[in-house]
Amino acid sequence: MPLSNLSIFSKDTDANEVVKGYEYQKLRTLETWLNNKVNMVDEVIYCEYEDDIFQRDIAAGSSKFTQLKLYGSKSFSFKSEEITKAIANFFMLFVNGEYSFDKVQFVFETNTSIAGKYGDNDAELLKEWFDNQDNIDAQLLQKCAEKVRTIVADYLKGEFPKIEKTQKSEVQSAMIDFNGLPPTVWEDFTKSIKWVFNDKSPNDAIETTVSSIKEFINALPFPSIEGKVDTVFTALYYEVSVKMFQNEPEDRCLTNQKIDSLILDLGDEADKQYNLAFEAWKGTPEIKYFNLAEFIEVLHSSNHCRQSPYLKEHSPLWLNLLDQYIQFEDTPDRYRQKAIYEFLWLSLRPEWLKEPVGSLVGLNHLIDKYFTDAVKFDDHEAIEDNFNLLRIIRASILMGKSDLPMEKTKNWLNEIGTTINKKIELVENPSEKCYWLELRTAYLSNPLDEHGKHFDTERIFQSYEEIIQLLPEAPLYNVTRLSDRLNQFIKIYIQVGANDNYVDSLEALADKLMPFVSTRNGNHKLAKTYVDRGVKYLHTTNPHHLAKALDYFHKAKDLWLQGETGEGYILSLLNISQLYS
């Protein structure tokens, strides 16, 4: 006999109409939600569906239903209406066929306590059950199961006449099933019920919950939270409130991903843009064609994900999409290389001075394909990608995070070094040569074997000096990026206790770059001023005014013709083209 037949007696027990302490319920829901996120519990929380809080993990096959009560001084016994209604509702959920394969738990939670013995209220039995619920013996279990059966039977007697009018045969059949339930069913149901009597005042219960929520918020890994705990609290609390008023069960869900989304929207522009992309792509099971704009969005989002430790739970989505682009026949070779590059980085998720979170074990086929096809592209960006990827692969081998033979990487490393040196000899454009010289400094600064070869500092600084000599003639070389990298190198070398003379030499080099950085940043600010002045003349048909706008846009264009502000240069050209059109 299927237990689900008994669910015919279930009332519409949606907690919206009967819950007490409504705001407390929202706070406890938020606390549960944050607890799941911080402790990486992959559950879906339903607000006021089936019960006050319903937690379900379909993958693990578990369901937890919590009923909350907040009172000033009320205490509880088996005579309390709240207790009998809760047990009856729990039983209707227990026999619900939808949860028949789940490990089900029911929780009655209140801020108050158990009543004293009065008449036949059986408060002592409730107290004994509460005190021993984690290790209940057979005799006590039998007594509690019989009490529960009696409460449910009384509930069914009250419901029988109401339902019999319209569903007489079904009710009679269900009652036969109910009366035939063996003791083991009642014992299993009884063991699934947990009692929480916190014995606190309402104010203390609320303050404890609020304090717990703030602790969970501070434990979240998002950098945007710093100094914004109250803002995050408000955003998440509002989301819980909104969910409680939704009509459909699926619209009442709270997930860990939703916390990510809400907090990302409180972050910087990069987090906000990433969140838009994540929301757009998370429901995409299959890529059916290659679209460059979509591919670039996936690539940039994957990059942001792997550079942000707080987004590591999103990795499977981007790995799946990248893998589809890698396998897709219509993906151009250049972009397939980029997809493999990002896939390997995201699989490993390396962190500075820490063991990588992920692994490259089992990905040798992708590594081989990447470096086999690498010969097709010899621009400085491609070679820099090759070198950076090879560095993390070699490091992962040393840490046991890759099963690729180290010997195999040495040829690839030598090929990269040969390409860099040839390009420096052949390239005549000063801006491009600066990029190759910078690559050579990185190559020479990297240990070339697993035992750690010393840097060739003389050649490193010789290359840097060559860059400085070329800078006046290299407007398209991004000297600001080099300056930022040097400052980062200095910070890293100080952390690892590098030779002071080497650090001092880097500091001196950074000082030499500052005049160039200052000039170019000044050009950027001046170009923006010209654009602002030009924009003022756009909403006119006066030829003189249009000529002024055109003049300002041309001045901005010339100032933005440098490596740091290439996007501004392109936007200026677009502004000019719009005027001509």
Tab-separated table of N, CA and C in Angstrom, residues 137-189:
chain	number	residue	atom	x	y	z
A	137	ASP	N	15.782	5.502	22.914
A	137	ASP	CA	15.753	4.041	23.065
A	137	ASP	C	14.420	3.484	22.568
A	138	ALA	N	14.341	2.175	22.478
A	138	ALA	CA	13.177	1.514	21.871
A	138	ALA	C	11.895	1.782	22.655
A	139	GLN	N	11.996	1.761	23.990
A	139	GLN	CA	10.796	1.946	24.810
A	139	GLN	C	10.233	3.359	24.651
A	140	LEU	N	11.127	4.356	24.713
A	140	LEU	CA	10.677	5.742	24.556
A	140	LEU	C	10.155	5.980	23.137
A	141	LEU	N	10.827	5.389	22.159
A	141	LEU	CA	10.388	5.544	20.769
A	141	LEU	C	8.968	5.014	20.591
A	142	GLN	N	8.696	3.878	21.212
A	142	GLN	CA	7.356	3.282	21.099
A	142	GLN	C	6.296	4.203	21.711
A	143	LYS	N	6.598	4.786	22.875
A	143	LYS	CA	5.656	5.695	23.533
A	143	LYS	C	5.407	6.946	22.687
A	144	CYS	N	6.487	7.491	22.141
A	144	CYS	CA	6.354	8.709	21.325
A	144	CYS	C	5.609	8.412	20.025
A	145	ALA	N	5.911	7.265	19.428
A	145	ALA	CA	5.248	6.891	18.177
A	145	ALA	C	3.746	6.720	18.392
A	146	GLU	N	3.373	6.131	19.516
A	146	GLU	CA	1.952	5.951	19.816
A	146	GLU	C	1.272	7.310	20.027
A	147	LYS	N	1.988	8.229	20.689
A	147	LYS	CA	1.429	9.575	20.896
A	147	LYS	C	1.227	10.284	19.560
A	148	VAL	N	2.197	10.164	18.701
A	148	VAL	CA	2.115	10.789	17.376
A	148	VAL	C	0.959	10.189	16.578
A	149	ARG	N	0.826	8.852	16.636
A	149	ARG	CA	-0.255	8.187	15.900
A	149	ARG	C	-1.618	8.688	16.380
A	150	THR	N	-1.756	8.864	17.684
A	150	THR	CA	-3.024	9.342	18.246
A	150	THR	C	-3.339	10.756	17.764
A	151	ILE	N	-2.313	11.615	17.740
A	151	ILE	CA	-2.510	13.003	17.288
A	151	ILE	C	-2.938	13.037	15.824
A	152	VAL	N	-2.282	12.227	14.999
A	152	VAL	CA	-2.626	12.196	13.572
A	152	VAL	C	-4.027	11.616	13.375
A	153	ALA	N	-4.364	10.582	14.153
A	153	ALA	CA	-5.699	9.972	14.044
A	153	ALA	C	-6.786	10.984	14.396
A	154	ASP	N	-6.561	11.761	15.450
A	154	ASP	CA	-7.535	12.797	15.829
A	154	ASP	C	-7.675	13.840	14.723
A	155	TYR	N	-6.558	14.176	14.112
A	155	TYR	CA	-6.593	15.137	12.998
A	155	TYR	C	-7.426	14.583	11.840
A	156	LEU	N	-7.217	13.306	11.509
A	156	LEU	CA	-7.947	12.705	10.387
A	156	LEU	C	-9.451	12.613	10.673
A	157	LYS	N	-9.799	12.352	11.932
A	157	LYS	CA	-11.223	12.295	12.293
A	157	LYS	C	-11.899	13.638	12.034
A	158	GLY	N	-11.160	14.717	12.290
A	158	GLY	CA	-11.716	16.039	12.047
A	158	GLY	C	-11.830	16.366	10.574
A	159	GLU	N	-10.930	15.824	9.773
A	159	GLU	CA	-10.935	16.114	8.337
A	159	GLU	C	-11.867	15.189	7.568
A	160	PHE	N	-12.127	14.026	8.112
A	160	PHE	CA	-12.918	13.003	7.403
A	160	PHE	C	-14.260	13.542	6.887
A	161	PRO	N	-15.076	14.174	7.739
A	161	PRO	CA	-16.395	14.625	7.256
A	161	PRO	C	-16.288	15.680	6.157
A	162	LYS	N	-15.274	16.515	6.217
A	162	LYS	CA	-15.134	17.592	5.234
A	162	LYS	C	-14.830	17.043	3.842
A	163	ILE	N	-13.959	16.042	3.795
A	163	ILE	CA	-13.516	15.519	2.501
A	163	ILE	C	-14.478	14.461	1.978
A	164	GLU	N	-15.173	13.766	2.904
A	164	GLU	CA	-16.056	12.663	2.509
A	164	GLU	C	-17.174	13.124	1.580
A	165	LYS	N	-17.590	14.385	1.709
A	165	LYS	CA	-18.691	14.897	0.897
A	165	LYS	C	-18.377	14.841	-0.594
A	166	THR	N	-17.127	15.046	-0.944
A	166	THR	CA	-16.759	15.100	-2.370
A	166	THR	C	-15.905	13.918	-2.815
A	167	GLN	N	-15.248	13.238	-1.877
A	167	GLN	CA	-14.342	12.150	-2.254
A	167	GLN	C	-14.546	10.945	-1.332
A	168	LYS	N	-15.771	10.487	-1.245
A	168	LYS	CA	-16.126	9.467	-0.260
A	168	LYS	C	-15.327	8.184	-0.423
A	169	SER	N	-15.262	7.649	-1.622
A	169	SER	CA	-14.579	6.365	-1.817
A	169	SER	C	-13.086	6.488	-1.544
A	170	GLU	N	-12.493	7.612	-1.965
A	170	GLU	CA	-11.057	7.802	-1.737
A	170	GLU	C	-10.754	7.925	-0.249
A	171	VAL	N	-11.636	8.637	0.475
A	171	VAL	CA	-11.443	8.814	1.914
A	171	VAL	C	-11.554	7.481	2.641
A	172	GLN	N	-12.528	6.719	2.293
A	172	GLN	CA	-12.714	5.421	2.952
A	172	GLN	C	-11.525	4.500	2.695
A	173	SER	N	-11.022	4.519	1.468
A	173	SER	CA	-9.856	3.702	1.131
A	173	SER	C	-8.629	4.162	1.905
A	174	ALA	N	-8.474	5.493	2.008
A	174	ALA	CA	-7.322	6.036	2.722
A	174	ALA	C	-7.381	5.696	4.204
A	175	MET	N	-8.575	5.721	4.794
A	175	MET	CA	-8.712	5.384	6.212
A	175	MET	C	-8.377	3.919	6.469
A	176	ILE	N	-8.746	3.058	5.535
A	176	ILE	CA	-8.380	1.640	5.668
A	176	ILE	C	-6.862	1.500	5.663
A	177	ASP	N	-6.211	2.231	4.746
A	177	ASP	CA	-4.749	2.202	4.681
A	177	ASP	C	-4.138	2.729	5.974
A	178	PHE	N	-4.707	3.814	6.487
A	178	PHE	CA	-4.181	4.428	7.706
A	178	PHE	C	-4.266	3.458	8.881
A	179	ASN	N	-5.398	2.857	9.053
A	179	ASN	CA	-5.588	1.935	10.183
A	179	ASN	C	-4.711	0.698	10.074
A	180	GLY	N	-4.241	0.417	8.858
A	180	GLY	CA	-3.405	-0.765	8.670
A	180	GLY	C	-1.913	-0.484	8.711
A	181	LEU	N	-1.533	0.766	9.000
A	181	LEU	CA	-0.106	1.088	9.047
A	181	LEU	C	0.587	0.319	10.168
A	182	PRO	N	1.701	-0.330	9.897
A	182	PRO	CA	2.430	-1.074	10.935
A	182	PRO	C	3.173	-0.121	11.870
A	183	PRO	N	3.528	-0.584	13.056
A	183	PRO	CA	4.243	0.265	14.022
A	183	PRO	C	5.554	0.838	13.473
A	184	THR	N	6.213	0.112	12.572
A	184	THR	CA	7.504	0.593	12.048
A	184	THR	C	7.361	1.918	11.299
A	185	VAL	N	6.216	2.103	10.616
A	185	VAL	CA	5.992	3.369	9.904
A	185	VAL	C	5.931	4.519	10.902
A	186	TRP	N	5.198	4.307	12.005
A	186	TRP	CA	5.078	5.361	13.010
A	186	TRP	C	6.406	5.623	13.705
A	187	GLU	N	7.180	4.596	13.888
A	187	GLU	CA	8.497	4.792	14.503
A	187	GLU	C	9.434	5.557	13.565
A	188	ASP	N	9.392	5.202	12.279
A	188	ASP	CA	10.222	5.935	11.310
A	188	ASP	C	9.816	7.406	11.253
A	189	PHE	N	8.516	7.652	11.257
A	189	PHE	CA	8.034	9.030	11.231
A	189	PHE	C	8.463	9.772	12.492
